[in-house]
Coordinates of C-alpha atoms in Angstrom, one line a residue:
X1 CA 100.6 82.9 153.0
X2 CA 97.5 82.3 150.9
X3 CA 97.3 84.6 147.3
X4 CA 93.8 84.6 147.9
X5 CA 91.9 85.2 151.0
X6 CA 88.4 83.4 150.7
X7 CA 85.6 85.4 153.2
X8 CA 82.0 83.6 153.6
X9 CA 79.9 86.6 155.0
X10 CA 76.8 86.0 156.9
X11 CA 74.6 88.8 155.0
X12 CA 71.4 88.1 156.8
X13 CA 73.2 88.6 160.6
X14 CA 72.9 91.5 162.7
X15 CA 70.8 94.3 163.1
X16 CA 70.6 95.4 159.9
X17 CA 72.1 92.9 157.8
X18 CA 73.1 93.4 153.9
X19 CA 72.6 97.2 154.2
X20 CA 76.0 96.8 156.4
X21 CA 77.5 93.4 155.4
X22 CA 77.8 94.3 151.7
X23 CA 79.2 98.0 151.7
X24 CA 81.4 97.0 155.1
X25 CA 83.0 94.4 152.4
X26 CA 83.2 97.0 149.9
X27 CA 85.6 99.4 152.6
X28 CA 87.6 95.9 153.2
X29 CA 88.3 94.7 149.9
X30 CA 89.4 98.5 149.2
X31 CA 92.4 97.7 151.7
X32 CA 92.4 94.3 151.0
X33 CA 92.7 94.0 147.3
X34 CA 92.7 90.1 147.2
X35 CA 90.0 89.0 148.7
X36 CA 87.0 86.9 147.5
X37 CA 83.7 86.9 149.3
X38 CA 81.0 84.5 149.7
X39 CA 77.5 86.6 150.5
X40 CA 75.5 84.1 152.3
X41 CA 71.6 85.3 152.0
X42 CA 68.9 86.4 150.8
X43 CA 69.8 87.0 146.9
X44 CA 66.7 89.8 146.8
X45 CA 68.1 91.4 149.5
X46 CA 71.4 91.6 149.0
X47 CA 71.7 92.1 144.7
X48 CA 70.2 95.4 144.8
X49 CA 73.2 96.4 147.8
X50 CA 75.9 94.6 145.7
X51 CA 74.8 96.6 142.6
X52 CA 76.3 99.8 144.1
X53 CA 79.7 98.1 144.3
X54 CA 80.9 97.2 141.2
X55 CA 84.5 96.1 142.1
X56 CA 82.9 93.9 145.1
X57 CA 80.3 92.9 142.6
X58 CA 83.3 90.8 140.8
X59 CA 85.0 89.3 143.6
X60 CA 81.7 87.8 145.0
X61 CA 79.6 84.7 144.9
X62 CA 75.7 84.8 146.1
X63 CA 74.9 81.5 148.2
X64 CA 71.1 81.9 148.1
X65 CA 69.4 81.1 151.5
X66 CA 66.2 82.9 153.3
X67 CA 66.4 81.5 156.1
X68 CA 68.1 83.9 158.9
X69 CA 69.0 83.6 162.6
X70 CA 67.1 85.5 164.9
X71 CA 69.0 87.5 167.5
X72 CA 66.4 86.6 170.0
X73 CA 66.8 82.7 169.2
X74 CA 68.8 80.3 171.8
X75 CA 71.5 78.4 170.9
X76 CA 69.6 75.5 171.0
X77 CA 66.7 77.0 169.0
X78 CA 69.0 78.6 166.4
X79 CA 70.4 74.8 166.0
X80 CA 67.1 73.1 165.5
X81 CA 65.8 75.9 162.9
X82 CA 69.2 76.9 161.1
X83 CA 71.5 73.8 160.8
X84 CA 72.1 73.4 157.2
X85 CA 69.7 76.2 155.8
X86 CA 70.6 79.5 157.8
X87 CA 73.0 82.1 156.5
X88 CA 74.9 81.7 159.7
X89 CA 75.4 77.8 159.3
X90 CA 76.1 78.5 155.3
X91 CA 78.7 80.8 156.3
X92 CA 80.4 78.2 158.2
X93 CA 80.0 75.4 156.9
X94 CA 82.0 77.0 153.9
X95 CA 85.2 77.3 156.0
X96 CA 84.3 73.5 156.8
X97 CA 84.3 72.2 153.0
X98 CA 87.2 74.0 152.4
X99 CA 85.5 77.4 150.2
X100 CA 85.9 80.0 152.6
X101 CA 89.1 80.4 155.0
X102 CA 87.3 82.6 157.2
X103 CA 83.3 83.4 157.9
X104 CA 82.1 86.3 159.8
X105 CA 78.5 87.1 161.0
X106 CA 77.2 90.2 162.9
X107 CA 74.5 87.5 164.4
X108 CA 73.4 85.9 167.7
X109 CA 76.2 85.3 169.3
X110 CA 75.5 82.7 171.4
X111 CA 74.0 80.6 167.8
X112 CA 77.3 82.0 166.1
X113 CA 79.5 80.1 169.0
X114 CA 77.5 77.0 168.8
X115 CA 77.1 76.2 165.4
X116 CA 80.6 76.6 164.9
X117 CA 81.4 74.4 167.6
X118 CA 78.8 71.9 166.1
X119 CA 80.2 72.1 162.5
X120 CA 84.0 72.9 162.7
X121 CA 84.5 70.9 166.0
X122 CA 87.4 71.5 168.7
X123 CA 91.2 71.7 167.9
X124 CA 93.0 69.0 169.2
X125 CA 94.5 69.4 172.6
X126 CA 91.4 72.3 173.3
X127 CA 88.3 71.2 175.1
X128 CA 86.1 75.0 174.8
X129 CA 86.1 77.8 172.7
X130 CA 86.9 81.0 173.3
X131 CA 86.0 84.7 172.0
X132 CA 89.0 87.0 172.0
X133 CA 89.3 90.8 171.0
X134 CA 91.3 93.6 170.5
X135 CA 91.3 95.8 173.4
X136 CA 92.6 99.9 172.8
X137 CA 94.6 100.7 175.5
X138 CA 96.9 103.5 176.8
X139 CA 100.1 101.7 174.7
X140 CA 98.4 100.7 171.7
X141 CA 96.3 97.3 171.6
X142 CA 96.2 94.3 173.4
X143 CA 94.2 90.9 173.0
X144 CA 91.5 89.9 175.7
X145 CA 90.1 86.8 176.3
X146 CA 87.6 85.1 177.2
X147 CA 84.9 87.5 176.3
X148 CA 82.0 85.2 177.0
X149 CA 82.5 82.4 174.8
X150 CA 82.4 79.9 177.9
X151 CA 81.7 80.4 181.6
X152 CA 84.3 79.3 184.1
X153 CA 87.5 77.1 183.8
X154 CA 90.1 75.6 185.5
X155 CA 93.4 75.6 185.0
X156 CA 94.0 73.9 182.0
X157 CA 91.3 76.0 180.3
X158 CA 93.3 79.4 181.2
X159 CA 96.9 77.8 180.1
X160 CA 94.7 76.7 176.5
X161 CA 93.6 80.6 176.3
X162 CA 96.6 81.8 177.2
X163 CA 98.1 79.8 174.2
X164 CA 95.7 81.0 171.6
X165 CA 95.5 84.2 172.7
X166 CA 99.4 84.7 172.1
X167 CA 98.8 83.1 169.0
X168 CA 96.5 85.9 167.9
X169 CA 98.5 88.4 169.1
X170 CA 101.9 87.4 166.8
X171 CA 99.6 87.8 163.9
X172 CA 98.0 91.2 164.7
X173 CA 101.2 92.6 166.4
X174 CA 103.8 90.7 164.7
X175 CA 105.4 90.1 168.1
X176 CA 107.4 86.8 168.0
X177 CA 106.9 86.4 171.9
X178 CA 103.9 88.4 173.2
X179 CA 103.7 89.3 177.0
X180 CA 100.5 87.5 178.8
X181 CA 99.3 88.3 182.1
X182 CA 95.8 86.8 183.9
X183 CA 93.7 88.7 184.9
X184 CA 93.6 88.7 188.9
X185 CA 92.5 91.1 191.7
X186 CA 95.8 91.7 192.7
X187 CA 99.4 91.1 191.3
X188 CA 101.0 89.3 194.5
X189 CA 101.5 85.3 193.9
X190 CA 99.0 84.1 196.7
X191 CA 95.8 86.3 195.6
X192 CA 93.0 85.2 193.6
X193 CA 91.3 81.7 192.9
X194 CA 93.1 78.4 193.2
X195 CA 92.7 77.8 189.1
X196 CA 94.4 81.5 188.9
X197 CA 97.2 80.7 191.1
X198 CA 97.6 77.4 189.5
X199 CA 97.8 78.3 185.8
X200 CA 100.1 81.3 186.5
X201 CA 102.5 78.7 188.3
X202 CA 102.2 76.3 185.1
X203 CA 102.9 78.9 182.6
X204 CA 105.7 80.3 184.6
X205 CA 107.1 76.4 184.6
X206 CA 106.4 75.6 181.4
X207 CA 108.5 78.6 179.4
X208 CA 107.1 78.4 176.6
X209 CA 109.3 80.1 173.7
X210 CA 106.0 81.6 171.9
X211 CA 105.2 83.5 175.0
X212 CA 106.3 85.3 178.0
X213 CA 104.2 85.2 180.9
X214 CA 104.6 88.2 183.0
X215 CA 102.1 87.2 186.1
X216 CA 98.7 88.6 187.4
X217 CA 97.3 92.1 186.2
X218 CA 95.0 93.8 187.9
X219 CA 91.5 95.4 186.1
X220 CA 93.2 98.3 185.4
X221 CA 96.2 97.0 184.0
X222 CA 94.0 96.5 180.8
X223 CA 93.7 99.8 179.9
X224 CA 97.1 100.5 180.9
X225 CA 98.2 97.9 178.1
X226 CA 100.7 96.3 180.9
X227 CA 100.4 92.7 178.5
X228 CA 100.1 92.2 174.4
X229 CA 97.6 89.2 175.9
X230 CA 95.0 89.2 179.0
X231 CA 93.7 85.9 180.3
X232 CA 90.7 85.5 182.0
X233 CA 87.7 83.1 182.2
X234 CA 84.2 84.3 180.5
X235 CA 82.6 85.4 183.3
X236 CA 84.4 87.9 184.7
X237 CA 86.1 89.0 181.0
X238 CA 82.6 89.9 180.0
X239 CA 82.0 92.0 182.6
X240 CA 85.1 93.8 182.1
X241 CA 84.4 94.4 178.5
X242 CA 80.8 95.7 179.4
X243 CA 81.5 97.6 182.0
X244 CA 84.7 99.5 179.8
X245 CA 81.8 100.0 176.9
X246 CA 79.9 101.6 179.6
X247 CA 82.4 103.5 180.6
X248 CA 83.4 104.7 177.3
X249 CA 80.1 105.8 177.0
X250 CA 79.7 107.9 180.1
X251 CA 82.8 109.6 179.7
X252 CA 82.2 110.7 176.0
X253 CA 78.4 111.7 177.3
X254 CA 79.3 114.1 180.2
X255 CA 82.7 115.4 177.7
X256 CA 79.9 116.2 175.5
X257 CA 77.6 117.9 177.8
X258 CA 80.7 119.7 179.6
X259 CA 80.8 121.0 176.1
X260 CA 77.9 122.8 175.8
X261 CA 77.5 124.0 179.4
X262 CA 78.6 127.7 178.4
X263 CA 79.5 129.8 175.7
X264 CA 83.0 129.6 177.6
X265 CA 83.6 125.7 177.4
X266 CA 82.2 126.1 174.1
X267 CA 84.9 128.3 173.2
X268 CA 87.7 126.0 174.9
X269 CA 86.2 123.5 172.5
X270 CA 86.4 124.9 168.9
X271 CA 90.5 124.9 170.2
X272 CA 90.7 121.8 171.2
X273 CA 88.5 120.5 168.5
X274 CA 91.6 118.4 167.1
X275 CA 92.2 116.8 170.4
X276 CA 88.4 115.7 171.0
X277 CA 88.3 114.3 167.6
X278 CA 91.6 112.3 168.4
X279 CA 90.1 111.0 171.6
X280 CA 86.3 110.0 170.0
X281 CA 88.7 108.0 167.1
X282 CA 90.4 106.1 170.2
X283 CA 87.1 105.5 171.7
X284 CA 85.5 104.7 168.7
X285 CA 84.2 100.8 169.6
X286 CA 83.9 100.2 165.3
X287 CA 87.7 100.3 165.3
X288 CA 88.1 97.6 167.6
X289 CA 85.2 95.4 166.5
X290 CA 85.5 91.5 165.3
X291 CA 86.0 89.0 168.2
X292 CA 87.4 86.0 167.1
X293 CA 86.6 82.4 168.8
X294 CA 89.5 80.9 169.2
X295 CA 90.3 76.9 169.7
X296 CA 87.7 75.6 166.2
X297 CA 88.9 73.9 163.5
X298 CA 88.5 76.8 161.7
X299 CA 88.5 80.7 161.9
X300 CA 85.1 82.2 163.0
X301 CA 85.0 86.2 163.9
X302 CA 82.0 87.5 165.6
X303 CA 81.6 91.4 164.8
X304 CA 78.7 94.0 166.8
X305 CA 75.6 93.0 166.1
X306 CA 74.3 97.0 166.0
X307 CA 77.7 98.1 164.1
X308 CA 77.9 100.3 161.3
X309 CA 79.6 99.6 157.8
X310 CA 82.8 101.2 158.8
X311 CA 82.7 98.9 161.9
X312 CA 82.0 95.7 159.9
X313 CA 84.6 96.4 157.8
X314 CA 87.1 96.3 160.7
X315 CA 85.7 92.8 161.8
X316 CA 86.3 91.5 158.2
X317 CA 90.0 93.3 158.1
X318 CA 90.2 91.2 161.3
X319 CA 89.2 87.9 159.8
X320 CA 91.4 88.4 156.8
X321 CA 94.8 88.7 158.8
X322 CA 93.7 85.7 160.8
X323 CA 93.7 84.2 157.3
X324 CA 96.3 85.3 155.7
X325 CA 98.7 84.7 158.6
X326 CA 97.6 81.5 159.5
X327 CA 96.3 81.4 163.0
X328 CA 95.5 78.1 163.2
X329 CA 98.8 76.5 162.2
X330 CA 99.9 79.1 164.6
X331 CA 97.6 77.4 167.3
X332 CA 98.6 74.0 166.4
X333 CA 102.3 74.9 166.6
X334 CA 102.2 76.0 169.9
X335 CA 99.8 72.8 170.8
X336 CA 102.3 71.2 169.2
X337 CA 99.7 70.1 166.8
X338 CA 98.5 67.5 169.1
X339 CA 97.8 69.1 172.1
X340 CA 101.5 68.5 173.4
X341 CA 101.8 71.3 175.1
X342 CA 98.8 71.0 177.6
X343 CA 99.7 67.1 178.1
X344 CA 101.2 68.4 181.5
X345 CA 98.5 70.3 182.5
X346 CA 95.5 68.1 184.3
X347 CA 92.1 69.0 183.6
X348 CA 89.4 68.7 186.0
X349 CA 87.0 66.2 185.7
X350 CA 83.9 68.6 185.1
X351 CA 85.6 70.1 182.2
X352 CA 86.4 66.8 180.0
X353 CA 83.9 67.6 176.4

C-alpha cells in the first residue's frame, strides 16, 4: 500500500465546481489524513475556497487552467476544446504521468469517459470501459455495473465486467471471493439474451478463485443485496439506476407529505423521528456517490454532477481506497496481467476496439 495517496481533483467540473470540490476535499482529507491533492482550475476561483481550509491548504498543489468542460458539451466537442488545457483532461492526465494515483471530476460524464479512454487507454485483455457504483441495499452494499459507460455487449464484455467488478468489490468489502450474479429477467438457466446465457455458462466453467458466480438475479434482487457484484450491460443498468433514483425520490416525497396530512400523522412522526432519520441516511444518494470506470490504465471516479460537499467527499473517499488498495493490480491479477483469463472467451466481431 502506497504512504501517500496522490488525488488530482477536477475543481472546475460539476454544477457548482470549487465551492464543492475544495471543502468536499477538506471532509476527505479529515478521514483520510494522508492524502495530497492536486486542484486542477481556475487559481482565482479556487484560492479564495482553499483559504478557509488551512490543513487542506498544505496538502495541496494549484494546477492553473481556465479552461472548463461544459456539461452540455459532447464527447467529441469536449475532445476538440479540452484535450490538453481543460481541468478535466489536467486531472487525468496527472494519473497518466505518474503525479496523481487517482483523479475525480463532478463533470460531463460522457467527456469524463472519453478523455480517459483517450489518455489512459485500455487495460490489456479489456476492449470498453465501464462505470461501476455502490448500490445500498437491504444487506449492506453491493457493486453495479455497467452504469452507462458503454451500450451493449456480448459475452466477453459481461465476463470482463464481471471480473472488474469483483475486483472492486474485494477492495471496498474486503471479501476475498465476492458473489456475482447478471442481471436477467428471470433466474432459470434458459431466460434472457443469448450473450446472458452465454457468459453465465462461461463464468460458471471458468471457476475463477477471485469470484463466485452465483447465476442470474432478477431487478429486484438488487435491492435485496442477493450478490456483493451485479453484471449487466449499460443499457439496461442505467435504467435500473434511474429508475431506483426515481424511486427513492417518490417514496421519500409521499413519506413526507403522509407526514403532514394531519395533526395525527404528525404526531406518529415526532415518535418515530429516529426511524425516519435512519431511513433518509439510507436513502441519502451523497453516501453512495463516486462511480468508478473500470478497465483504464488508471483509476478515474465520476462523482454527481449536482452533489453537495458531503457527497463529493464520499466520491473522493471512494477514489482513495481504490488507490490505496490497488485496484488495478487487482484487475490485472485476475486478467492475469495479460488478459489471460478472457483468452477463452471469443469476442464478437463488432466489438474488437
Amino acid at each position: 500500500m502506497p504512504s501517500k495517496v496522490r488525488i488530482a481533483l477536477d475543481a472546475m467540473g460539476g454544477d457548482v465546481g470549487a465551492a464543492v470540490v475544495i471543502p468536499g476535499a477538506a471532509i476527505s482529507l479529515s478521514r483520510h489524513r494522508e492524502t495530497e491533492f492536486l486542484l486542477v482550475g481556475d487559481r482565482a476561483r479556487i484560492e479564495p475556497e482553499l483559504d478557509r481550509h488551512p490543513e487542506l491548504k498544505a496538502a495541496s498543489r494549484i494546477i492553473h487552467t481556465d479552461v472548463a468542460v461544459s456539461m452540455e458539451d459532447k464527447p467529441s466537442q469536449a475532445l476538440r476544446r479540452g484535450r490538453k488545457t481543460s481541468s478535466m483532461w489536467l486531472a487525468i492526465d496527472a494519473v497518466k504521468k505518474g503525479e496523481a494515483d487517482v483523479a475525480i471530476s463532478a463533470g460531463n460524464t460522457g467527456a469524463l469517459m472519453a478523455m480517459a479512454r483517450f489518455n489512459l487507454r485500455m487495460l490489456p485483455g479489456i476492449d470498453r470501459p465501464a462505470l461501476a457504483a455502490i448500490w445500498p441495499t437491504m444487506r449492506g452494499d453491493s457493486v453495479v455495473l455497467d452504469l452507462g459507460a458503454t451500450i451493449g455487449g456480448d459475452a466477453r464484455h459481461l465476463v470482463a465486467l464481471a471480473v472488474m467488478g469483483s475486483a472492486m468489490a474485494s477492495v471496498l468489502f474486503s471479501k476475498k471471493r465476492p458473489t456475482v450474479g447478471l442481471l436477467n429477467i428471470g433466474v432459470e438457466e434458459i431466460k434472457g439474451h443469448e450473450e446472458i446465457r452465454e457468459a453465465g455458462e462461461i463464468l460458471r466453467a471458468m471457476n475463477l478463485p477471485q469470484l463466485d458466480y452465483i447465476g442470474f438475479v432478477e431487478g429486484d434482487g438488487i435491492s435485496k443485496g442477493l450478490a456483493d457484484v451485479i453484471v449487466t450491460e449499460g443499457f439496461s443498468g442505467n435504467i435500473a439506476l434511474k429508475a431506483t433514483e426515481g424511486a427513492a425520490r417518490q417514496i421519500a416525497g409521499l413519506l413526507r407529505d403522509e407526514m403532514r396530512r394531519s395533526w395525527m400523522t404528525k404526531l406518529g412522526y415526532l415518535f418515530a423521528r429516529s426511524a425516519f432519520q435512519t431511513l433518509r441516511d439510507k436513502m441519502d444518494p451523497n453516501k453512495a456517490n463516486g462511480g468508478v470506470f473500470l478497465g483504464l490504465n488508471g483509476v478515474v471516479v465520476k462523482s454527481h454532477g449536482g452533489t453537495n460537499a458531503e457527497g463529493f467527499a464520499y466520491a473522493i473517499d471512494v477514489g482513495y481506497e481504490m488507490a490505496k488498495f490497488d485496484l488495478l493490480n487487482k484487475i490485472n491479477q485476475m486478467l492475469n496481467r495479460d488478459g489471460g483469463a478472457l483468452n477463452s472467451v471469443p469476442t464478437a466481431p463488432e466489438d474488437v476496439s
